[in-house]
């Protein structure tokens, strides 16, 4: 039972050990994932691509018309462009391109396509910006017709001509999008651009081939392409964005050190403010995810101070970091910042409420008395909040913790009253259809609340746990519920049901953090059964644990060795004990001592059964007794078993060893009475057999003077 409890307590515990799991995460500027920062030139690209470096009125008209087209103001754009007078050849090309874009916007696809093709196939030199716009236009026409693959082929066909365009980036971006949407993307043709295109195109091809891979769900290949891009084109203006995107892939893979290095490289290279904002906030996220909350707080605070437009989100993220750090004073300062930002900032009110709740929940985890008032205030201030259920669950947990510590037997602060209040809160949340996630949390905590009740109704605990598993079989919390049910069944000595819970957990969550403990405990339960095959199951469970590198690896080997020895397979037991004794690292010193003792016991049993020499067993007992780390309990056990082994063949030597156990000066101080009493009574028995009554009586008197549970029996024997 003690081994089971030792293994179970870090994972499940008794009562509400796991606490309320917050579902709030940091929020970040510009969305959840960066695809292109200062990179994606579509959207705002038209005005940049077609802007003319001139103060002439025609140039201004063209730029204004392009911008109106971007916003969808087609009639206004047409009116503006109608004011163009005495256009130069270049201005005329820009005008005709924009007119084709108007036709495209109005659904006149044939007319638009003809205009774009005319620009592409013109025998007169066409400005590169116009050519880029025309190629994009043709691709858009084909795309609107549902011919995505044809649109991609049209762009690839141009790239195969080998003509270099300084403004080709929109084309590569569009190509990556089109190929991502294709059922049979021409990936090989795209990759050909890496080898045969002009240098300016090769860099873009690398970058946007990576975007293609990210878009189709192959981020590892995308990150690999970006790595080549950063190595081959370190000075390219897209390099900072490439480092940032690689960092995001590392973040998604929880490779924090790599992510930090990539973000630092991107921040060094990048000069665009939008890019710098994203990188610094991502650095804060990496620190947060690594639980480096002080560093995260610093990064978020610096971002808010440097960029006023980030003040609200930076304050929230900094406050959340302070909460995780336990620095509630600082969290309250950030909450004040959010409150002061209202109503100017649209989501400041929402973020302020979230942070207020997080502070209150943290007060629960810290056991602060203010938690009750803070949660009650949140419930009154935000009766329609989406996380109202979370607040009530946290309040229920707070009441449960107060119940555990309560010394009152009557009144609202008594243990019974507080548990009743907690149960009422959890029932209210469990029946609240508006808070499905909090309802699951409430049902989960209700199991542990029932288990912590005094007196405990184990039937209720089992029913609540089984109902949770029935209703939420896929919940991440189901593993802990199974651990709790296994513990309850084991307490009731229902080892079959306990084994079933632990074994099911291990099967359902083969990569989960509780798998190792569950398998170990399943072995403990199976080994306690007398059914055919239960021992084999136990050995199988422990073998799976021992095959890993977890903390219970060597405990499992020890259990296997003990079972093998009990089954009369001492030789196999010795081999397993030796694995523990010879392991260079990872073995608890007490387990190593237990393995030494187990090996000696197995060798002695094997020697007696085969009528062979017991010297090898005695050597192991000697090593155990002389081990510097051996406590009196282990030393006395080794000496006692040595004496018992010699009792028949060498009674005088056995007497001396018994006396060594009995006379050890540190027995009483260490509270070691079990083996010292056994040694004393056996020594007295041998003395009586030799008719040495004086020494036998002295031995009994010595035992009576030592105290312990057998002192009275020794006193009676001495009379």
XYZ file of C-alpha atoms in Angstrom:
719
model
C 0.000 0.000 0.000
C 2.816 2.421 0.847
C 4.432 2.019 -2.578
C 1.083 2.615 -4.263
C 0.498 5.771 -2.242
C 4.005 7.027 -2.933
C 3.522 6.560 -6.648
C 0.025 7.994 -6.737
C 0.402 11.104 -4.595
C 2.334 13.331 -7.017
C -0.237 12.693 -9.738
C -3.613 12.581 -8.067
C -3.320 13.319 -4.400
C -6.362 13.597 -2.174
C -8.834 16.393 -2.534
C -8.626 19.139 -5.150
C -4.954 18.599 -5.828
C -4.892 19.764 -9.429
C -6.734 23.047 -9.021
C -8.490 25.174 -11.611
C -6.760 24.973 -14.969
C -6.801 28.398 -16.583
C -7.577 28.461 -20.282
C -6.280 31.999 -20.830
C -3.162 32.486 -22.966
C -1.220 35.575 -24.015
C -2.662 37.618 -26.860
C -0.513 38.980 -29.636
C -0.579 41.826 -32.083
C -1.524 41.092 -35.709
C -3.144 37.704 -35.253
C -1.985 34.262 -34.287
C 0.399 33.437 -37.126
C 2.685 35.563 -39.232
C 2.755 34.590 -42.887
C 4.353 37.669 -44.367
C 5.324 40.898 -42.635
C 6.191 43.666 -45.045
C 6.284 40.778 -47.486
C 2.863 40.233 -48.929
C 2.715 42.998 -51.494
C -0.798 42.219 -52.662
C -3.438 44.352 -51.022
C -1.473 47.531 -50.533
C 0.751 46.534 -53.439
C -1.121 48.215 -56.273
C -0.425 51.738 -55.172
C 3.188 50.875 -54.380
C 3.799 49.044 -57.654
C 2.192 51.701 -59.830
C 3.152 54.832 -57.902
C 5.160 57.170 -60.133
C 8.028 59.100 -58.690
C 6.735 62.384 -60.019
C 4.833 65.405 -58.825
C 2.978 65.715 -62.175
C -0.786 65.644 -61.907
C -1.065 62.549 -64.129
C 1.100 60.592 -61.694
C -1.048 61.718 -58.781
C -4.216 60.719 -60.679
C -2.857 57.233 -61.389
C -1.822 56.674 -57.791
C -5.171 57.884 -56.462
C -7.066 55.743 -58.963
C -5.062 52.653 -57.972
C -5.787 53.243 -54.298
C -9.504 53.659 -54.938
C -9.498 50.371 -56.843
C -7.896 48.653 -53.856
C -10.739 49.793 -51.628
C -13.399 48.723 -54.129
C -14.471 52.271 -55.048
C -14.731 51.432 -58.768
C -16.910 54.334 -59.902
C -14.734 56.844 -58.106
C -11.619 55.303 -59.624
C -13.136 55.468 -63.098
C -13.994 59.131 -62.585
C -10.525 60.016 -61.331
C -8.785 58.212 -64.185
C -10.993 60.006 -66.683
C -9.193 63.212 -65.804
C -5.859 61.982 -67.230
C -4.623 64.327 -69.988
C -1.640 64.243 -72.372
C -0.361 60.967 -70.960
C 3.162 59.827 -71.678
C 3.606 56.289 -73.109
C 4.410 54.939 -69.651
C 1.404 56.699 -68.117
C -0.762 55.324 -70.890
C 0.335 51.786 -70.047
C -0.504 52.354 -66.382
C -3.909 53.722 -67.372
C -4.764 50.774 -69.614
C -3.687 48.357 -66.896
C -5.969 50.046 -64.378
C -8.822 50.062 -66.870
C -8.398 46.310 -67.290
C -8.516 45.958 -63.496
C -11.794 47.892 -63.489
C -13.197 45.466 -66.051
C -12.038 42.560 -63.885
C -13.676 44.060 -60.806
C -16.944 44.475 -62.721
C -16.904 40.885 -63.961
C -16.108 41.627 -67.587
C -13.556 38.849 -67.675
C -12.982 38.585 -71.445
C -12.379 42.330 -71.744
C -10.087 42.314 -68.722
C -8.112 39.325 -70.018
C -7.645 40.952 -73.430
C -6.258 44.105 -71.804
C -3.880 42.182 -69.572
C -2.637 39.969 -72.443
C -2.042 43.051 -74.566
C 0.249 44.448 -71.897
C 2.105 41.127 -71.582
C 2.572 40.570 -75.318
C 3.223 44.190 -76.263
C 6.106 44.672 -78.699
C 6.711 48.059 -77.112
C 8.697 47.988 -73.864
C 6.314 47.961 -70.920
C 7.327 49.165 -67.433
C 8.037 46.220 -65.135
C 5.321 47.313 -62.699
C 2.765 47.169 -65.517
C 3.974 43.727 -66.617
C 3.678 42.420 -63.051
C 0.187 43.856 -62.753
C -0.869 42.335 -66.089
C 0.452 38.883 -65.165
C -1.403 39.048 -61.870
C -4.499 40.177 -63.720
C -4.444 37.223 -66.112
C -3.992 34.855 -63.159
C -6.944 36.475 -61.397
C -9.138 36.132 -64.487
C -8.338 32.418 -64.753
C -8.866 31.977 -61.042
C -12.307 33.582 -61.221
C -13.167 31.178 -64.025
C -12.280 28.298 -61.727
C -9.086 27.473 -63.633
C -6.657 27.593 -60.688
C -4.171 25.168 -62.230
C -4.175 27.169 -65.500
C -3.510 30.372 -63.538
C -0.497 28.753 -61.854
C 0.799 27.436 -65.192
C 0.500 30.918 -66.706
C 2.799 32.367 -64.055
C 5.212 29.443 -64.290
C 5.317 29.888 -68.042
C 6.504 33.439 -67.576
C 9.185 32.453 -65.079
C 10.544 29.889 -67.541
C 11.315 32.722 -69.983
C 14.125 33.749 -67.660
C 13.164 37.439 -67.790
C 14.193 39.186 -64.583
C 11.714 41.517 -62.917
C 12.792 43.651 -59.968
C 9.190 43.694 -58.724
C 8.374 39.992 -59.146
C 7.452 39.371 -55.525
C 3.657 39.641 -56.006
C 3.907 36.999 -58.734
C 5.701 34.503 -56.500
C 3.268 35.179 -53.688
C 0.317 34.571 -55.998
C 1.949 31.437 -57.390
C 2.425 29.991 -53.884
C -1.258 30.606 -53.128
C -2.468 29.097 -56.406
C -0.349 25.979 -56.022
C -1.590 25.597 -52.441
C -5.142 25.471 -53.743
C -4.349 23.066 -56.599
C -5.221 19.385 -56.433
C -2.095 18.564 -58.463
C 0.395 21.368 -57.804
C 3.297 21.743 -60.221
C 5.808 21.636 -57.400
C 8.647 20.466 -59.667
C 8.173 23.447 -62.016
C 8.171 25.818 -59.045
C 11.390 24.242 -57.775
C 12.934 24.684 -61.240
C 12.818 28.429 -60.576
C 15.373 27.823 -57.801
C 17.892 26.440 -60.284
C 17.442 28.191 -63.608
C 15.874 31.576 -62.874
C 17.711 34.888 -62.439
C 19.243 35.451 -59.012
C 16.597 37.947 -57.944
C 13.972 35.307 -58.715
C 15.821 32.442 -57.022
C 15.643 34.176 -53.664
C 11.915 34.789 -54.016
C 11.353 31.241 -55.256
C 12.994 29.835 -52.113
C 10.937 32.051 -49.856
C 7.607 31.426 -51.541
C 8.203 27.735 -52.067
C 8.453 27.664 -48.276
C 5.088 29.477 -48.073
C 3.612 26.841 -50.365
C 4.753 24.089 -47.983
C 3.383 25.925 -44.961
C 0.063 26.418 -46.757
C -0.376 22.721 -47.573
C 0.431 21.597 -44.038
C 4.091 20.637 -44.407
C 5.713 23.129 -42.034
C 8.905 21.100 -41.589
C 9.656 21.340 -45.332
C 8.711 25.000 -45.285
C 11.107 25.682 -42.423
C 13.848 23.758 -44.263
C 13.391 25.938 -47.372
C 13.532 29.067 -45.229
C 16.730 27.820 -43.619
C 18.333 27.510 -47.079
C 16.984 30.931 -47.971
C 18.516 32.542 -44.864
C 21.848 30.844 -45.550
C 22.019 31.718 -49.266
C 20.472 35.192 -49.109
C 21.373 36.593 -45.671
C 21.012 40.213 -46.787
C 17.677 39.843 -48.545
C 14.938 42.116 -47.272
C 12.753 39.050 -46.579
C 15.371 37.462 -44.310
C 13.902 38.953 -41.079
C 10.468 37.602 -41.952
C 12.025 34.219 -42.761
C 13.713 34.082 -39.365
C 10.428 34.989 -37.713
C 8.506 32.285 -39.534
C 11.163 29.699 -38.715
C 10.902 30.807 -35.095
C 7.140 30.264 -35.183
C 7.682 26.732 -36.432
C 10.149 26.151 -33.587
C 7.587 27.573 -31.138
C 4.924 25.193 -32.457
C 7.403 22.339 -31.877
C 8.292 23.613 -28.368
C 11.948 24.071 -29.345
C 12.337 27.144 -27.217
C 16.102 27.712 -27.404
C 16.018 27.516 -31.201
C 13.045 29.877 -31.304
C 14.891 32.416 -29.144
C 17.934 32.339 -31.428
C 15.837 32.785 -34.563
C 13.826 35.630 -33.074
C 17.000 37.399 -31.985
C 18.423 37.041 -35.508
C 15.229 38.392 -37.049
C 15.176 41.343 -34.662
C 18.787 42.193 -35.546
C 18.070 42.193 -39.288
C 14.574 43.678 -39.324
C 13.913 47.409 -39.401
C 10.190 47.467 -40.168
C 8.246 48.501 -37.041
C 5.509 45.919 -37.652
C 8.121 43.175 -37.827
C 9.877 44.362 -34.692
C 6.598 44.442 -32.785
C 5.783 40.883 -33.733
C 9.239 39.584 -32.896
C 9.335 41.189 -29.467
C 5.872 39.886 -28.636
C 6.870 36.418 -29.852
C 9.927 36.625 -27.603
C 7.567 37.337 -24.730
C 5.455 34.339 -25.700
C 8.497 32.047 -25.781
C 9.509 33.216 -22.320
C 5.929 32.746 -21.093
C 5.688 29.210 -22.468
C 8.954 28.322 -20.740
C 7.552 29.675 -17.458
C 10.209 32.421 -17.516
C 7.535 34.835 -16.359
C 9.890 37.570 -15.161
C 11.509 37.720 -18.606
C 8.089 37.639 -20.306
C 6.906 40.492 -18.103
C 9.919 42.555 -19.092
C 9.449 41.917 -22.819
C 5.749 42.700 -22.835
C 6.268 45.829 -20.759
C 9.014 47.068 -23.080
C 6.784 46.456 -26.112
C 3.968 48.477 -24.572
C 6.300 51.330 -23.672
C 7.929 51.409 -27.113
C 4.754 51.156 -29.196
C 1.733 52.979 -27.741
C -0.601 51.160 -30.129
C 0.323 47.928 -28.299
C -0.430 49.370 -24.875
C -3.611 47.383 -24.280
C -2.401 43.952 -25.417
C 1.026 44.493 -23.844
C -0.597 45.400 -20.509
C -2.753 42.276 -20.620
C 0.162 40.004 -21.507
C 2.380 41.625 -18.886
C -0.391 41.250 -16.312
C -0.845 37.593 -17.165
C 2.911 37.031 -16.807
C 2.857 38.774 -13.435
C -0.037 36.554 -12.329
C 1.878 33.404 -13.257
C 4.903 34.770 -11.438
C 2.803 35.355 -8.330
C 3.481 39.104 -8.480
C -0.096 40.208 -7.904
C 0.893 43.782 -7.049
C 2.304 44.207 -10.552
C -0.674 42.386 -12.086
C -3.007 44.873 -10.411
C -0.985 47.740 -11.902
C -1.455 46.288 -15.384
C -5.162 45.823 -14.640
C -5.353 49.515 -13.770
C -3.711 50.330 -17.107
C -6.393 48.344 -18.909
C -9.167 50.029 -16.942
C -7.740 53.457 -17.746
C -7.650 52.591 -21.451
C -11.415 52.190 -21.545
C -13.471 53.106 -23.505
C -10.911 54.292 -26.040
C -9.599 50.791 -26.742
C -12.269 48.427 -28.012
C -11.190 45.199 -26.300
C -9.628 46.750 -23.182
C -12.783 46.032 -21.186
C -12.774 42.353 -22.201
C -9.077 41.967 -21.426
C -9.469 43.769 -18.105
C -12.186 41.314 -17.064
C -10.024 38.352 -18.115
C -7.061 39.644 -16.131
C -9.246 40.412 -13.131
C -10.421 36.798 -13.104
C -6.880 35.461 -13.527
C -5.754 37.487 -10.517
C -8.617 36.096 -8.456
C -7.872 32.514 -9.541
C -4.225 33.002 -8.653
C -5.274 34.151 -5.190
C -7.013 30.785 -4.806
C -3.877 28.865 -5.759
C -1.840 30.979 -3.322
C -4.368 30.363 -0.545
C -5.019 34.059 -0.011
C -8.036 35.104 2.064
C -8.853 37.858 -0.485
C -9.718 35.188 -3.074
C -13.309 34.893 -1.853
C -14.008 38.629 -2.117
C -12.188 38.912 -5.469
C -14.232 36.107 -7.040
C -17.489 37.361 -5.585
C -16.733 40.830 -6.977
C -16.033 39.388 -10.432
C -19.319 37.458 -10.375
C -21.266 40.621 -9.420
C -19.498 42.873 -11.954
C -19.666 40.469 -14.883
C -22.884 38.425 -14.593
C -22.917 37.733 -18.354
C -19.219 37.005 -18.783
C -18.331 33.888 -20.777
C -16.061 32.690 -17.965
C -18.556 33.125 -15.154
C -18.483 29.358 -14.717
C -14.712 29.459 -14.250
C -15.148 32.015 -11.473
C -17.646 29.802 -9.679
C -15.428 26.735 -10.054
C -12.506 28.684 -8.599
C -14.719 29.850 -5.712
C -15.716 26.231 -5.093
C -12.076 25.221 -4.969
C -11.366 28.060 -2.546
C -14.200 26.879 -0.289
C -12.841 23.333 -0.387
C -9.379 24.490 0.636
C -10.864 26.524 3.469
C -12.802 23.435 4.550
C -9.571 21.434 4.748
C -8.048 24.056 7.053
C -11.172 24.890 9.072
C -11.123 24.345 12.814
C -14.778 25.324 13.237
C -17.428 22.683 13.789
C -20.449 24.973 13.429
C -21.424 28.055 11.463
C -20.730 29.193 7.875
C -16.988 28.695 8.266
C -17.199 25.099 9.441
C -15.736 22.388 7.289
C -19.176 20.928 6.561
C -20.704 24.276 5.586
C -17.810 25.184 3.327
C -17.932 21.834 1.515
C -21.681 22.221 1.088
C -21.144 25.653 -0.438
C -18.473 24.256 -2.773
C -20.783 21.421 -3.863
C -23.621 23.863 -4.587
C -21.342 26.015 -6.731
C -20.087 23.030 -8.696
C -23.613 21.728 -9.263
C -24.693 25.145 -10.538
C -21.820 25.231 -13.032
C -22.305 21.611 -14.094
C -25.913 22.435 -15.062
C -25.027 25.681 -16.849
C -25.332 25.170 -20.599
C -23.658 28.544 -21.201
C -20.357 27.401 -19.679
C -19.553 23.989 -21.223
C -15.838 24.071 -20.435
C -16.375 25.266 -16.882
C -19.061 22.585 -16.492
C -16.521 19.905 -17.336
C -14.097 21.449 -14.831
C -16.865 21.509 -12.218
C -17.714 17.838 -12.782
C -14.000 17.020 -12.532
C -13.511 18.911 -9.270
C -16.673 17.398 -7.801
C -14.952 13.995 -7.848
C -12.035 15.282 -5.803
C -14.308 17.278 -3.501
C -16.266 14.125 -2.692
C -13.024 12.237 -2.109
C -11.855 14.922 0.342
C -15.090 14.859 2.384
C -14.985 13.723 6.001
C -16.395 11.171 6.364
C -15.795 10.107 2.779
C -18.523 8.340 0.804
C -16.493 6.210 -1.589
C -19.593 5.033 -3.446
C -20.335 8.676 -4.305
C -16.732 9.242 -5.458
C -16.920 6.208 -7.735
C -20.295 7.195 -9.157
C -19.156 10.768 -9.892
C -15.940 9.509 -11.470
C -17.623 6.875 -13.621
C -20.259 9.403 -14.756
C -17.506 11.829 -15.761
C -15.792 9.187 -17.870
C -19.085 8.235 -19.471
C -20.012 11.827 -20.365
C -16.551 13.158 -21.261
C -14.504 10.205 -22.523
C -12.203 12.424 -24.592
C -11.547 15.070 -21.953
C -7.875 15.660 -21.070
C -9.004 15.456 -17.438
C -10.175 11.849 -17.837
C -6.685 10.543 -17.073
C -6.697 12.113 -13.610
C -10.223 10.869 -12.984
C -9.084 7.330 -13.812
C -6.126 7.737 -11.458
C -8.478 8.823 -8.685
C -10.883 5.931 -9.365
C -7.980 3.512 -9.359
C -6.861 4.871 -6.001
C -10.367 4.576 -4.533
C -10.835 1.016 -5.796
C -7.431 0.052 -4.403
C -8.346 1.541 -1.018
C -11.371 -0.754 -1.047
C -9.105 -3.700 -1.938
C -10.986 -4.032 -5.242
C -7.749 -4.675 -7.102
C -9.451 -5.921 -10.275
C -11.309 -2.650 -10.873
C -8.280 -0.632 -9.808
C -6.133 -2.499 -12.326
C -8.745 -1.902 -15.040
C -8.672 1.864 -14.449
C -4.881 2.109 -14.497
C -4.504 -0.171 -17.525
C -7.180 1.700 -19.495
C -5.479 5.013 -18.775
C -2.178 3.681 -20.097
C -3.846 2.413 -23.278
C -5.852 5.564 -23.938
C -2.964 7.951 -23.333
C 0.181 6.105 -24.462
C 2.169 9.345 -24.566
C 0.547 11.004 -21.555
C 2.419 12.081 -18.410
C 0.498 9.601 -16.219
C 1.145 6.492 -18.342
C 4.212 5.321 -16.426
C 2.562 5.683 -13.029
C -0.607 4.004 -14.289
C 1.299 0.987 -15.616
C 3.286 0.663 -12.397
C 0.138 0.765 -10.281
C -1.636 -1.659 -12.615
C 1.210 -4.058 -11.881
C 0.776 -3.520 -8.136
C -2.926 -4.306 -8.435
C -2.463 -7.370 -10.660
C 0.194 -8.812 -8.370
C -2.300 -8.608 -5.477
C -4.815 -10.842 -7.284
C -4.855 -14.609 -7.136
C -6.421 -15.117 -10.551
C -4.595 -17.204 -13.152
C -2.502 -14.937 -15.300
C -2.546 -11.969 -12.916
C 1.154 -12.353 -12.101
C 2.004 -12.505 -15.789
C 0.003 -9.310 -16.333
C 1.839 -7.624 -13.480
C 5.206 -8.590 -14.919
C 4.083 -7.316 -18.319
C 3.021 -3.922 -16.937
C 6.309 -3.516 -15.100
C 8.273 -4.578 -18.146
C 6.743 -1.717 -20.142
C 7.729 0.749 -17.434
C 11.223 -0.683 -17.125
C 11.714 -0.385 -20.887
C 11.440 3.412 -20.599
C 13.542 6.010 -18.838
C 11.013 7.301 -16.325
C 11.337 7.707 -12.575
C 9.652 4.335 -11.898
C 11.896 2.341 -14.210
C 14.016 0.760 -11.496
C 11.120 0.361 -9.059
C 9.468 -1.772 -11.723
C 12.577 -3.911 -12.123
C 12.598 -4.360 -8.345
C 8.964 -5.473 -8.312
C 9.678 -7.955 -11.118
C 12.647 -9.339 -9.224
C 10.627 -9.753 -6.011
C 7.815 -11.568 -7.819
C 10.257 -13.850 -9.650
C 11.928 -14.766 -6.367
C 8.573 -15.499 -4.727
C 7.646 -17.795 -7.603
C 10.767 -19.900 -7.022
C 12.590 -18.386 -9.990
C 15.377 -16.986 -7.803
C 18.016 -17.081 -10.548
C 15.948 -14.745 -12.711
C 15.297 -12.582 -9.672
C 19.039 -12.270 -9.037
C 19.593 -11.133 -12.624
C 16.968 -8.418 -12.229
C 18.330 -7.292 -8.856
C 21.774 -7.062 -10.453
C 20.415 -4.727 -13.152
C 19.489 -2.291 -10.393
C 22.750 -2.688 -8.507
C 24.864 -2.163 -11.626
C 22.903 0.802 -12.982
C 25.247 3.822 -12.926
C 22.555 6.514 -12.527
C 18.917 7.063 -11.696
C 18.543 4.576 -8.830
C 17.340 5.857 -5.475
C 19.849 4.872 -2.730
C 17.118 3.180 -0.663
C 16.001 1.163 -3.682
C 19.593 0.086 -4.267
C 19.758 -1.155 -0.658
C 16.461 -2.994 -1.114
C 17.818 -4.611 -4.268
C 20.961 -5.734 -2.401
C 18.809 -7.301 0.295
C 16.511 -8.906 -2.279
C 19.460 -10.385 -4.121
C 20.873 -11.840 -0.912
C 17.487 -13.343 0.016
C 17.156 -14.901 -3.448
C 20.681 -16.340 -3.345
C 20.063 -17.797 0.102
C 16.763 -19.407 -0.957
C 18.423 -20.811 -4.084
C 21.322 -22.216 -2.051
C 19.002 -23.921 0.428
C 16.863 -25.405 -2.326
C 19.882 -26.770 -4.225
C 21.920 -27.635 -1.110
C 24.785 -25.470 -2.310
C 27.054 -22.966 -0.571
C 25.466 -19.923 1.076
C 28.671 -17.867 0.964
C 27.556 -15.758 -1.990
C 24.380 -14.793 -0.106
C 26.374 -14.001 3.045
C 28.692 -11.763 1.008
C 25.696 -9.758 -0.194
C 24.347 -9.390 3.363
C 27.812 -8.249 4.453
C 27.921 -5.617 1.699
C 24.499 -4.383 2.767
C 25.403 -4.195 6.459
C 28.656 -2.337 5.750
C 27.222 0.107 3.198
C 27.850 3.718 4.383
C 24.344 4.753 3.332
C 22.658 1.833 5.135
C 20.290 2.978 7.890
C 19.975 0.928 11.099
C 16.908 -0.738 9.591
C 18.834 -2.107 6.589
C 21.987 -2.902 8.583
C 20.121 -4.802 11.276
C 18.044 -6.696 8.700
C 21.223 -7.823 6.909
C 22.894 -8.890 10.133
C 19.815 -10.685 11.433
C 19.410 -12.661 8.212
C 23.120 -13.503 8.309
C 22.743 -14.871 11.831
C 19.667 -16.897 10.875
C 21.551 -18.401 7.950
C 24.374 -19.484 10.313
C 22.165 -20.474 13.254
C 22.236 -24.218 12.552
C 25.797 -24.664 11.293
C 27.608 -22.051 13.409
C 25.442 -21.201 16.457
C 28.198 -19.327 18.325
C 28.880 -17.097 15.328
C 25.149 -16.539 14.992
C 24.980 -15.512 18.665
C 27.723 -12.944 18.122
C 25.881 -11.490 15.112
C 22.585 -11.352 17.027
C 24.401 -9.537 19.817
C 25.833 -7.057 17.301
C 22.306 -6.189 16.221
C 21.011 -5.945 19.776
C 23.897 -3.827 21.049
C 24.049 -1.316 18.173
C 24.093 2.122 19.867
C 21.831 3.868 17.339
C 18.829 1.517 17.433
C 16.712 3.483 19.887
C 17.636 6.836 18.374
C 16.566 5.616 14.935
C 13.443 3.927 16.334
C 14.571 0.574 14.943
C 12.940 -2.048 17.169
C 11.740 -4.636 14.665
C 15.007 -6.351 13.740
C 16.752 -5.618 17.040
C 13.871 -7.253 18.958
C 13.878 -10.260 16.628
C 17.657 -10.604 17.099
C 17.358 -10.303 20.882
C 14.601 -12.907 21.236
C 16.401 -15.336 18.920
C 19.667 -14.813 20.833
C 17.905 -15.481 24.143
C 16.323 -18.602 22.670
C 19.748 -19.913 21.623
C 21.130 -19.157 25.095
C 18.231 -20.993 26.703
C 18.965 -23.972 24.445
C 22.524 -23.959 25.772
C 21.192 -23.678 29.381
C 22.975 -20.322 29.710
C 20.189 -18.914 31.893
C 22.112 -15.945 33.245
C 22.912 -14.499 29.819
C 19.447 -15.349 28.532
C 17.831 -13.384 31.400
C 20.249 -10.502 30.811
C 19.260 -10.450 27.158
C 15.531 -10.306 28.019
C 16.182 -7.515 30.521
C 18.104 -5.633 27.868
C 15.147 -5.997 25.468
C 12.694 -4.824 28.138
C 14.806 -1.732 28.732
C 14.867 -0.842 25.044
C 11.127 -0.175 24.882
C 9.035 -0.891 21.832
C 6.054 -3.156 21.257
C 7.743 -6.342 22.491
C 9.300 -4.883 25.668
C 6.544 -6.229 27.920
C 6.950 -9.739 26.499
C 10.698 -9.610 27.168
C 10.046 -8.416 30.728
C 7.755 -11.353 31.368
C 10.331 -13.791 29.970
C 12.990 -12.375 32.288
C 10.929 -13.102 35.427
